[in-house]
């Protein structure tokens, strides 16, 4: 039974994610509609179009898989799987409660960060192999922005690892008597922005930018191969949002309610934030995105590490002074930004 139980949990996690993907699609349609004063899907399924995303899944299953004549066929075929399989593997290391986890890894944080980088490789492969200028440009946009934000993402996690003195995700959750976002607001904000860039979600979806590049790196894909890119995006959303909850929002900790309920309350709160930001913030220009990554996010992540290390070494009870110092820096930065805008 000890060998069978992880497989049962893994199957349950995959089924839960696939079910939630259908809900995510519908919810984003409805949220996008409400933001622009529309209703969103209303017909398919009658009650607020709740079957629209199911119909979209069936449509993808029935579409013809077209491979253009001028592509590199081997790389073109395997590119969606190179991006999809690693993000599925990420979800296997996420602890949803103290007992509900497929595998508790001693290097869980490093494992997730390492596998998340395969998304960028699959985009490069797909865009280059397509033999299409839009796909090629989208692939190199993806390379530029993901390379620019991999460092801030990893460095923002380093501060949390320093606080907990472990790379185990369960150890990080167990160490959070106070949620880490209250102790490390700089790391919290850096991870939140870098996560959206890693997920290629608007306003940072420059690699697909339909108004400029049609569909970017995926422009020549159709049918299930295109669907794999989309499903991989939602698996990545699940994995990084869950990691965000674990690192900064206390994981499954919370009063009164069961652990699993608290985890998903926090998880869906993160999803709602990402969904609203996707439809309420205009897409940034490539030069603006690069400037934000290299000139703001990376220095902020390094500053977060420097302050955390200094407090741990110099101050006996460092968490409150660390929190006050970082909040003061965040408030000062927001004030300076406001003055600069004026």
Short mmCIF file of N, CA and C in Angstrom, two decimals, residues 63-231:
data_model
loop_
_atom_site.label_atom_id
_atom_site.label_comp_id
_atom_site.label_asym_id
_atom_site.label_seq_id
_atom_site.Cartn_x
_atom_site.Cartn_y
_atom_site.Cartn_z
N UNK A 63 -10.52 18.74 -33.59
CA UNK A 63 -9.83 19.49 -34.64
C UNK A 63 -8.73 18.66 -35.30
N UNK A 64 -8.52 18.93 -36.56
CA UNK A 64 -7.48 18.22 -37.31
C UNK A 64 -6.10 18.72 -36.90
N UNK A 65 -5.17 17.79 -36.76
CA UNK A 65 -3.79 18.12 -36.43
C UNK A 65 -3.03 18.39 -37.74
N UNK A 66 -2.83 19.65 -38.05
CA UNK A 66 -2.20 20.06 -39.31
C UNK A 66 -0.73 20.37 -39.07
N UNK A 67 0.15 19.77 -39.87
CA UNK A 67 1.58 20.05 -39.79
C UNK A 67 2.01 20.68 -41.12
N UNK A 68 2.41 21.96 -41.12
CA UNK A 68 2.82 22.62 -42.38
C UNK A 68 4.01 21.90 -43.03
N UNK A 69 4.17 22.15 -44.31
CA UNK A 69 5.18 21.42 -45.07
C UNK A 69 6.60 21.86 -44.75
N UNK A 70 6.79 23.11 -44.34
CA UNK A 70 8.15 23.63 -44.20
C UNK A 70 8.68 23.59 -42.76
N UNK A 71 8.08 22.77 -41.90
CA UNK A 71 8.52 22.75 -40.50
C UNK A 71 9.58 21.66 -40.29
N UNK A 72 10.31 21.78 -39.20
CA UNK A 72 11.17 20.70 -38.73
C UNK A 72 10.26 19.74 -37.97
N UNK A 73 9.87 18.64 -38.61
CA UNK A 73 8.77 17.83 -38.12
C UNK A 73 9.02 17.24 -36.73
N UNK A 74 10.22 16.75 -36.46
CA UNK A 74 10.49 16.11 -35.17
C UNK A 74 10.37 17.12 -34.04
N UNK A 75 11.06 18.26 -34.16
CA UNK A 75 11.03 19.27 -33.10
C UNK A 75 9.63 19.86 -32.98
N UNK A 76 8.96 20.07 -34.11
CA UNK A 76 7.61 20.62 -34.11
C UNK A 76 6.66 19.71 -33.32
N UNK A 77 6.83 18.40 -33.47
CA UNK A 77 5.93 17.46 -32.80
C UNK A 77 6.20 17.34 -31.30
N UNK A 78 7.47 17.37 -30.92
CA UNK A 78 7.77 17.12 -29.51
C UNK A 78 7.75 18.39 -28.65
N UNK A 79 7.77 19.57 -29.27
CA UNK A 79 7.83 20.82 -28.50
C UNK A 79 6.69 20.95 -27.48
N UNK A 80 5.41 20.67 -27.82
CA UNK A 80 4.36 20.79 -26.80
C UNK A 80 4.57 19.87 -25.61
N UNK A 81 5.13 18.67 -25.84
CA UNK A 81 5.35 17.73 -24.75
C UNK A 81 6.51 18.17 -23.85
N UNK A 82 7.51 18.83 -24.44
CA UNK A 82 8.64 19.33 -23.64
C UNK A 82 8.16 20.36 -22.64
N UNK A 83 7.14 21.14 -22.99
CA UNK A 83 6.59 22.11 -22.06
C UNK A 83 5.56 21.52 -21.13
N UNK A 84 4.81 20.52 -21.60
CA UNK A 84 3.69 19.98 -20.82
C UNK A 84 4.12 19.02 -19.71
N UNK A 85 5.00 18.09 -20.04
CA UNK A 85 5.38 17.06 -19.07
C UNK A 85 6.03 17.64 -17.81
N UNK A 86 6.99 18.58 -17.93
CA UNK A 86 7.60 19.13 -16.69
C UNK A 86 6.61 19.84 -15.77
N UNK A 87 5.63 20.57 -16.34
CA UNK A 87 4.70 21.28 -15.45
C UNK A 87 3.77 20.29 -14.75
N UNK A 88 3.49 19.15 -15.38
CA UNK A 88 2.74 18.10 -14.68
C UNK A 88 3.59 17.54 -13.55
N UNK A 89 4.88 17.36 -13.79
CA UNK A 89 5.78 16.85 -12.75
C UNK A 89 5.88 17.82 -11.57
N UNK A 90 5.77 19.12 -11.84
CA UNK A 90 5.82 20.11 -10.77
C UNK A 90 4.70 19.87 -9.76
N UNK A 91 3.51 19.59 -10.27
CA UNK A 91 2.35 19.43 -9.38
C UNK A 91 2.50 18.23 -8.45
N UNK A 92 3.38 17.30 -8.78
CA UNK A 92 3.56 16.12 -7.95
C UNK A 92 4.35 16.42 -6.67
N UNK A 93 5.00 17.57 -6.60
CA UNK A 93 5.80 17.91 -5.42
C UNK A 93 5.12 18.96 -4.54
N UNK A 94 3.87 19.33 -4.88
CA UNK A 94 3.16 20.36 -4.12
C UNK A 94 2.47 19.72 -2.91
N UNK A 95 2.73 20.18 -1.68
CA UNK A 95 2.00 19.67 -0.51
C UNK A 95 0.72 20.49 -0.30
N UNK A 96 -0.44 19.84 -0.42
CA UNK A 96 -1.71 20.53 -0.24
C UNK A 96 -2.13 20.54 1.23
N UNK A 97 -1.73 19.51 1.95
CA UNK A 97 -1.84 19.47 3.40
C UNK A 97 -0.61 18.72 3.92
N UNK A 98 -0.54 18.55 5.23
CA UNK A 98 0.61 17.82 5.80
C UNK A 98 0.66 16.37 5.33
N UNK A 99 -0.47 15.82 4.89
CA UNK A 99 -0.52 14.42 4.46
C UNK A 99 -0.80 14.25 2.98
N UNK A 100 -1.38 15.26 2.35
CA UNK A 100 -1.77 15.14 0.95
C UNK A 100 -0.67 15.66 0.04
N UNK A 101 0.26 14.80 -0.29
CA UNK A 101 1.37 15.13 -1.19
C UNK A 101 1.85 13.84 -1.83
N UNK A 102 2.20 13.93 -3.11
CA UNK A 102 2.70 12.75 -3.81
C UNK A 102 4.10 12.39 -3.33
N UNK A 103 4.99 13.37 -3.30
CA UNK A 103 6.37 13.13 -2.86
C UNK A 103 6.92 14.37 -2.17
N UNK A 104 7.32 14.22 -0.93
CA UNK A 104 7.92 15.32 -0.18
C UNK A 104 9.42 15.30 -0.41
N UNK A 105 9.89 16.22 -1.26
CA UNK A 105 11.30 16.24 -1.65
C UNK A 105 12.10 17.17 -0.74
N UNK A 106 13.31 16.76 -0.42
CA UNK A 106 14.20 17.61 0.38
C UNK A 106 14.63 18.85 -0.39
N UNK A 107 14.60 18.78 -1.71
CA UNK A 107 14.97 19.93 -2.56
C UNK A 107 13.74 20.39 -3.35
N UNK A 108 12.57 20.40 -2.71
CA UNK A 108 11.33 20.71 -3.40
C UNK A 108 11.34 22.05 -4.11
N UNK A 109 11.88 23.09 -3.48
CA UNK A 109 11.91 24.42 -4.09
C UNK A 109 12.78 24.40 -5.35
N UNK A 110 13.97 23.82 -5.24
CA UNK A 110 14.89 23.75 -6.39
C UNK A 110 14.27 22.92 -7.51
N UNK A 111 13.59 21.84 -7.17
CA UNK A 111 12.94 20.96 -8.14
C UNK A 111 11.92 21.75 -8.97
N UNK A 112 11.09 22.54 -8.32
CA UNK A 112 10.03 23.27 -9.02
C UNK A 112 10.62 24.37 -9.90
N UNK A 113 11.57 25.12 -9.37
CA UNK A 113 12.18 26.20 -10.15
C UNK A 113 12.90 25.64 -11.38
N UNK A 114 13.57 24.49 -11.21
CA UNK A 114 14.30 23.88 -12.33
C UNK A 114 13.35 23.42 -13.43
N UNK A 115 12.26 22.74 -13.04
CA UNK A 115 11.34 22.22 -14.05
C UNK A 115 10.55 23.33 -14.74
N UNK A 116 10.29 24.43 -14.03
CA UNK A 116 9.52 25.51 -14.65
C UNK A 116 10.26 26.14 -15.83
N UNK A 117 11.58 25.99 -15.88
CA UNK A 117 12.36 26.58 -16.98
C UNK A 117 12.15 25.84 -18.29
N UNK A 118 11.61 24.62 -18.26
CA UNK A 118 11.38 23.88 -19.50
C UNK A 118 10.31 24.54 -20.37
N UNK A 119 9.44 25.34 -19.77
CA UNK A 119 8.42 26.03 -20.55
C UNK A 119 9.07 26.90 -21.62
N UNK A 120 10.10 27.61 -21.24
CA UNK A 120 10.80 28.50 -22.18
C UNK A 120 11.46 27.68 -23.29
N UNK A 121 12.01 26.49 -22.96
CA UNK A 121 12.64 25.65 -23.98
C UNK A 121 11.61 25.19 -25.01
N UNK A 122 10.42 24.81 -24.54
CA UNK A 122 9.38 24.34 -25.47
C UNK A 122 8.93 25.46 -26.39
N UNK A 123 8.87 26.70 -25.88
CA UNK A 123 8.48 27.83 -26.73
C UNK A 123 9.52 28.09 -27.81
N UNK A 124 10.79 28.03 -27.44
CA UNK A 124 11.86 28.20 -28.42
C UNK A 124 11.77 27.10 -29.49
N UNK A 125 11.59 25.86 -29.06
CA UNK A 125 11.50 24.75 -30.01
C UNK A 125 10.32 24.92 -30.95
N UNK A 126 9.14 25.25 -30.39
CA UNK A 126 7.95 25.39 -31.21
C UNK A 126 8.05 26.54 -32.19
N UNK A 127 8.54 27.70 -31.74
CA UNK A 127 8.64 28.85 -32.63
C UNK A 127 9.67 28.66 -33.71
N UNK A 128 10.82 28.09 -33.36
CA UNK A 128 11.88 27.89 -34.35
C UNK A 128 11.49 26.82 -35.37
N UNK A 129 10.91 25.71 -34.89
CA UNK A 129 10.57 24.60 -35.78
C UNK A 129 9.43 24.93 -36.72
N UNK A 130 8.63 25.96 -36.41
CA UNK A 130 7.46 26.27 -37.23
C UNK A 130 7.82 26.83 -38.60
N UNK A 131 9.04 27.40 -38.74
CA UNK A 131 9.42 27.98 -40.01
C UNK A 131 8.57 29.19 -40.36
N UNK A 132 8.11 29.90 -39.34
CA UNK A 132 7.21 31.03 -39.53
C UNK A 132 7.81 32.25 -38.83
N UNK A 133 7.78 33.40 -39.48
CA UNK A 133 8.41 34.59 -38.90
C UNK A 133 7.73 35.02 -37.61
N UNK A 134 6.41 34.93 -37.57
CA UNK A 134 5.69 35.29 -36.35
C UNK A 134 6.07 34.33 -35.21
N UNK A 135 6.14 33.04 -35.54
CA UNK A 135 6.53 32.06 -34.54
C UNK A 135 7.96 32.27 -34.06
N UNK A 136 8.85 32.58 -34.99
CA UNK A 136 10.25 32.81 -34.66
C UNK A 136 10.40 34.03 -33.74
N UNK A 137 9.71 35.12 -34.07
CA UNK A 137 9.79 36.32 -33.25
C UNK A 137 9.17 36.08 -31.88
N UNK A 138 8.05 35.35 -31.84
CA UNK A 138 7.42 35.03 -30.56
C UNK A 138 8.32 34.19 -29.68
N UNK A 139 9.05 33.25 -30.29
CA UNK A 139 9.95 32.39 -29.53
C UNK A 139 11.06 33.20 -28.88
N UNK A 140 11.62 34.15 -29.63
CA UNK A 140 12.72 34.91 -29.05
C UNK A 140 12.24 36.00 -28.09
N UNK A 141 11.01 36.44 -28.25
CA UNK A 141 10.42 37.29 -27.21
C UNK A 141 10.29 36.49 -25.91
N UNK A 142 9.81 35.25 -26.05
CA UNK A 142 9.67 34.40 -24.87
C UNK A 142 11.01 34.17 -24.20
N UNK A 143 12.05 33.93 -25.01
CA UNK A 143 13.38 33.70 -24.46
C UNK A 143 13.85 34.92 -23.69
N UNK A 144 13.67 36.11 -24.27
CA UNK A 144 14.14 37.32 -23.62
C UNK A 144 13.46 37.58 -22.30
N UNK A 145 12.13 37.48 -22.30
CA UNK A 145 11.43 37.83 -21.06
C UNK A 145 11.57 36.75 -19.99
N UNK A 146 11.63 35.49 -20.38
CA UNK A 146 11.76 34.45 -19.36
C UNK A 146 13.15 34.43 -18.76
N UNK A 147 14.18 34.69 -19.59
CA UNK A 147 15.53 34.78 -19.04
C UNK A 147 15.65 35.98 -18.10
N UNK A 148 14.97 37.07 -18.43
CA UNK A 148 15.04 38.27 -17.59
C UNK A 148 14.37 38.07 -16.24
N UNK A 149 13.37 37.18 -16.18
CA UNK A 149 12.60 37.03 -14.94
C UNK A 149 12.87 35.73 -14.19
N UNK A 150 13.65 34.81 -14.78
CA UNK A 150 14.04 33.61 -14.04
C UNK A 150 14.85 33.98 -12.79
N UNK A 151 15.78 34.93 -12.96
CA UNK A 151 16.63 35.33 -11.82
C UNK A 151 15.82 35.97 -10.69
N UNK A 152 14.99 36.98 -10.97
CA UNK A 152 14.18 37.54 -9.87
C UNK A 152 13.28 36.51 -9.20
N UNK A 153 12.71 35.60 -10.00
CA UNK A 153 11.84 34.57 -9.41
C UNK A 153 12.61 33.70 -8.43
N UNK A 154 13.77 33.20 -8.87
CA UNK A 154 14.56 32.34 -8.00
C UNK A 154 15.11 33.08 -6.79
N UNK A 155 15.55 34.33 -6.99
CA UNK A 155 16.12 35.10 -5.88
C UNK A 155 15.06 35.50 -4.85
N UNK A 156 13.82 35.72 -5.31
CA UNK A 156 12.76 36.06 -4.36
C UNK A 156 12.45 34.86 -3.46
N UNK A 157 12.64 33.65 -3.98
CA UNK A 157 12.44 32.45 -3.17
C UNK A 157 13.58 32.27 -2.18
N UNK A 158 14.78 32.73 -2.56
CA UNK A 158 15.95 32.55 -1.69
C UNK A 158 15.75 33.17 -0.32
N UNK A 159 15.07 34.32 -0.27
CA UNK A 159 14.81 34.95 1.02
C UNK A 159 13.97 34.08 1.92
N UNK A 160 12.94 33.43 1.36
CA UNK A 160 12.09 32.54 2.14
C UNK A 160 12.88 31.33 2.62
N UNK A 161 13.73 30.80 1.75
CA UNK A 161 14.56 29.65 2.13
C UNK A 161 15.49 30.02 3.29
N UNK A 162 16.03 31.25 3.26
CA UNK A 162 16.89 31.70 4.34
C UNK A 162 16.13 31.78 5.66
N UNK A 163 14.88 32.22 5.62
CA UNK A 163 14.08 32.31 6.84
C UNK A 163 13.79 30.94 7.43
N UNK A 164 13.51 29.97 6.56
CA UNK A 164 13.11 28.64 7.02
C UNK A 164 14.27 27.67 7.16
N UNK A 165 15.41 28.00 6.55
CA UNK A 165 16.61 27.15 6.58
C UNK A 165 16.35 25.76 6.01
N UNK A 166 15.49 25.68 4.98
CA UNK A 166 15.21 24.40 4.34
C UNK A 166 14.69 24.64 2.93
N UNK A 167 14.91 23.65 2.07
CA UNK A 167 14.34 23.66 0.72
C UNK A 167 13.07 22.82 0.63
N UNK A 168 12.72 22.14 1.72
CA UNK A 168 11.49 21.33 1.77
C UNK A 168 10.27 22.26 1.81
N UNK A 169 9.33 22.02 0.93
CA UNK A 169 8.13 22.86 0.91
C UNK A 169 7.31 22.68 2.19
N UNK A 170 7.21 21.44 2.69
CA UNK A 170 6.48 21.22 3.93
C UNK A 170 7.17 21.89 5.10
N UNK A 171 8.50 21.90 5.10
CA UNK A 171 9.25 22.58 6.15
C UNK A 171 9.01 24.08 6.13
N UNK A 172 8.90 24.66 4.92
CA UNK A 172 8.64 26.10 4.80
C UNK A 172 7.26 26.45 5.35
N UNK A 173 6.27 25.60 5.06
CA UNK A 173 4.93 25.85 5.59
C UNK A 173 4.91 25.72 7.11
N UNK A 174 5.54 24.67 7.62
CA UNK A 174 5.54 24.44 9.07
C UNK A 174 6.25 25.56 9.82
N UNK A 175 7.18 26.24 9.18
CA UNK A 175 7.95 27.31 9.83
C UNK A 175 7.19 28.63 9.90
N UNK A 176 6.08 28.74 9.16
CA UNK A 176 5.38 30.03 9.05
C UNK A 176 4.37 30.23 10.18
N UNK A 177 4.84 30.60 11.35
CA UNK A 177 3.91 31.03 12.40
C UNK A 177 3.28 32.37 12.00
N UNK A 178 4.04 33.19 11.30
CA UNK A 178 3.53 34.40 10.65
C UNK A 178 3.77 34.23 9.16
N UNK A 179 2.77 34.51 8.33
CA UNK A 179 2.91 34.32 6.89
C UNK A 179 4.05 35.17 6.36
N UNK A 180 4.80 34.60 5.43
CA UNK A 180 6.01 35.25 4.96
C UNK A 180 5.77 36.55 4.19
N UNK A 181 4.57 36.73 3.64
CA UNK A 181 4.33 38.00 2.92
C UNK A 181 4.39 39.18 3.89
N UNK A 182 4.10 38.94 5.17
CA UNK A 182 4.17 40.02 6.16
C UNK A 182 5.60 40.28 6.63
N UNK A 183 6.48 39.30 6.41
CA UNK A 183 7.88 39.45 6.83
C UNK A 183 8.75 39.91 5.66
N UNK A 184 8.41 39.44 4.45
CA UNK A 184 9.20 39.78 3.26
C UNK A 184 8.31 40.36 2.17
N UNK A 185 7.77 41.55 2.34
CA UNK A 185 6.91 42.12 1.30
C UNK A 185 7.63 42.36 -0.02
N UNK A 186 8.94 42.63 0.02
CA UNK A 186 9.68 42.83 -1.23
C UNK A 186 9.73 41.52 -2.02
N UNK A 187 10.11 40.43 -1.36
CA UNK A 187 10.12 39.13 -2.02
C UNK A 187 8.74 38.73 -2.52
N UNK A 188 7.72 39.04 -1.73
CA UNK A 188 6.33 38.76 -2.10
C UNK A 188 5.97 39.45 -3.42
N UNK A 189 6.25 40.73 -3.54
CA UNK A 189 5.90 41.48 -4.74
C UNK A 189 6.72 41.05 -5.95
N UNK A 190 8.01 40.78 -5.73
CA UNK A 190 8.87 40.34 -6.84
C UNK A 190 8.38 39.00 -7.37
N UNK A 191 8.08 38.06 -6.48
CA UNK A 191 7.60 36.75 -6.92
C UNK A 191 6.27 36.88 -7.65
N UNK A 192 5.37 37.74 -7.16
CA UNK A 192 4.06 37.89 -7.77
C UNK A 192 4.17 38.38 -9.21
N UNK A 193 5.04 39.36 -9.46
CA UNK A 193 5.22 39.88 -10.82
C UNK A 193 5.95 38.86 -11.69
N UNK A 194 7.04 38.28 -11.17
CA UNK A 194 7.82 37.32 -11.95
C UNK A 194 6.99 36.08 -12.29
N UNK A 195 6.10 35.68 -11.39
CA UNK A 195 5.24 34.53 -11.65
C UNK A 195 4.33 34.80 -12.85
N UNK A 196 3.77 35.98 -12.94
CA UNK A 196 2.91 36.30 -14.08
C UNK A 196 3.69 36.31 -15.39
N UNK A 197 4.92 36.79 -15.35
CA UNK A 197 5.76 36.77 -16.55
C UNK A 197 6.08 35.34 -16.95
N UNK A 198 6.43 34.50 -15.97
CA UNK A 198 6.74 33.10 -16.25
C UNK A 198 5.55 32.37 -16.86
N UNK A 199 4.34 32.75 -16.44
CA UNK A 199 3.13 32.11 -16.95
C UNK A 199 2.69 32.68 -18.29
N UNK A 200 3.39 33.71 -18.78
CA UNK A 200 3.06 34.34 -20.06
C UNK A 200 1.63 34.86 -20.08
N UNK A 201 1.20 35.40 -18.95
CA UNK A 201 -0.16 35.92 -18.85
C UNK A 201 -0.16 37.42 -19.04
N UNK A 202 -1.24 37.93 -19.66
CA UNK A 202 -1.38 39.37 -19.84
C UNK A 202 -1.34 40.05 -18.47
N UNK A 203 -0.64 41.17 -18.35
CA UNK A 203 -0.10 42.04 -19.41
C UNK A 203 1.30 41.68 -19.88
N UNK A 204 1.75 40.46 -19.61
CA UNK A 204 3.12 40.06 -19.97
C UNK A 204 3.14 38.95 -21.02
N UNK A 205 2.11 38.86 -21.85
CA UNK A 205 2.02 37.78 -22.84
C UNK A 205 2.60 38.21 -24.18
N UNK A 206 3.81 38.74 -24.17
CA UNK A 206 4.42 39.27 -25.39
C UNK A 206 4.79 38.18 -26.38
N UNK A 207 4.94 36.95 -25.91
CA UNK A 207 5.35 35.87 -26.80
C UNK A 207 4.21 35.41 -27.70
N UNK A 208 2.96 35.74 -27.34
CA UNK A 208 1.83 35.36 -28.19
C UNK A 208 1.14 36.58 -28.77
N UNK A 209 1.20 37.72 -28.08
CA UNK A 209 0.71 39.03 -28.54
C UNK A 209 -0.11 38.98 -29.82
N UNK A 210 -1.38 38.58 -29.71
CA UNK A 210 -2.18 38.32 -30.92
C UNK A 210 -2.34 39.55 -31.80
N UNK A 211 -2.26 40.75 -31.23
CA UNK A 211 -2.41 41.95 -32.05
C UNK A 211 -1.19 42.21 -32.93
N UNK A 212 -0.04 41.58 -32.58
CA UNK A 212 1.19 41.81 -33.35
C UNK A 212 1.70 40.53 -34.01
N UNK A 213 1.61 39.40 -33.28
CA UNK A 213 2.26 38.16 -33.74
C UNK A 213 1.26 37.04 -34.03
N UNK A 214 -0.02 37.35 -34.12
CA UNK A 214 -1.08 36.37 -34.37
C UNK A 214 -1.20 35.42 -33.18
N UNK A 215 -0.29 34.47 -33.06
CA UNK A 215 -0.28 33.60 -31.87
C UNK A 215 1.16 33.31 -31.45
N UNK A 216 2.11 34.07 -31.99
CA UNK A 216 3.50 33.92 -31.58
C UNK A 216 4.06 32.54 -31.85
N UNK A 217 4.73 31.98 -30.84
CA UNK A 217 5.42 30.70 -31.02
C UNK A 217 4.48 29.56 -31.39
N UNK A 218 3.18 29.69 -31.11
CA UNK A 218 2.22 28.61 -31.38
C UNK A 218 1.40 28.87 -32.63
N UNK A 219 1.84 29.79 -33.49
CA UNK A 219 1.00 30.21 -34.60
C UNK A 219 0.69 29.08 -35.58
N UNK A 220 1.59 28.13 -35.76
CA UNK A 220 1.37 27.05 -36.73
C UNK A 220 0.77 25.79 -36.10
N UNK A 221 0.46 25.83 -34.84
CA UNK A 221 -0.08 24.64 -34.16
C UNK A 221 -1.59 24.63 -34.22
N UNK A 222 -2.15 23.44 -34.25
CA UNK A 222 -3.60 23.27 -34.26
C UNK A 222 -3.96 22.00 -33.50
N UNK A 223 -5.25 21.80 -33.29
CA UNK A 223 -5.71 20.58 -32.65
C UNK A 223 -5.12 20.36 -31.27
N UNK A 224 -4.79 19.11 -30.99
CA UNK A 224 -4.33 18.74 -29.65
C UNK A 224 -2.94 19.28 -29.33
N UNK A 225 -2.10 19.50 -30.35
CA UNK A 225 -0.78 20.06 -30.06
C UNK A 225 -0.91 21.50 -29.54
N UNK A 226 -1.81 22.27 -30.15
CA UNK A 226 -2.05 23.61 -29.64
C UNK A 226 -2.69 23.53 -28.26
N UNK A 227 -3.60 22.58 -28.07
CA UNK A 227 -4.26 22.43 -26.77
C UNK A 227 -3.26 22.08 -25.68
N UNK A 228 -2.21 21.31 -26.02
CA UNK A 228 -1.20 20.96 -25.02
C UNK A 228 -0.48 22.20 -24.50
N UNK A 229 -0.20 23.16 -25.41
CA UNK A 229 0.40 24.41 -24.95
C UNK A 229 -0.53 25.12 -23.96
N UNK A 230 -1.84 25.14 -24.29
CA UNK A 230 -2.79 25.84 -23.43
C UNK A 230 -2.98 25.12 -22.10
N UNK A 231 -3.09 23.80 -22.15
CA UNK A 231 -3.24 23.02 -20.91
C UNK A 231 -1.98 23.14 -20.07
#
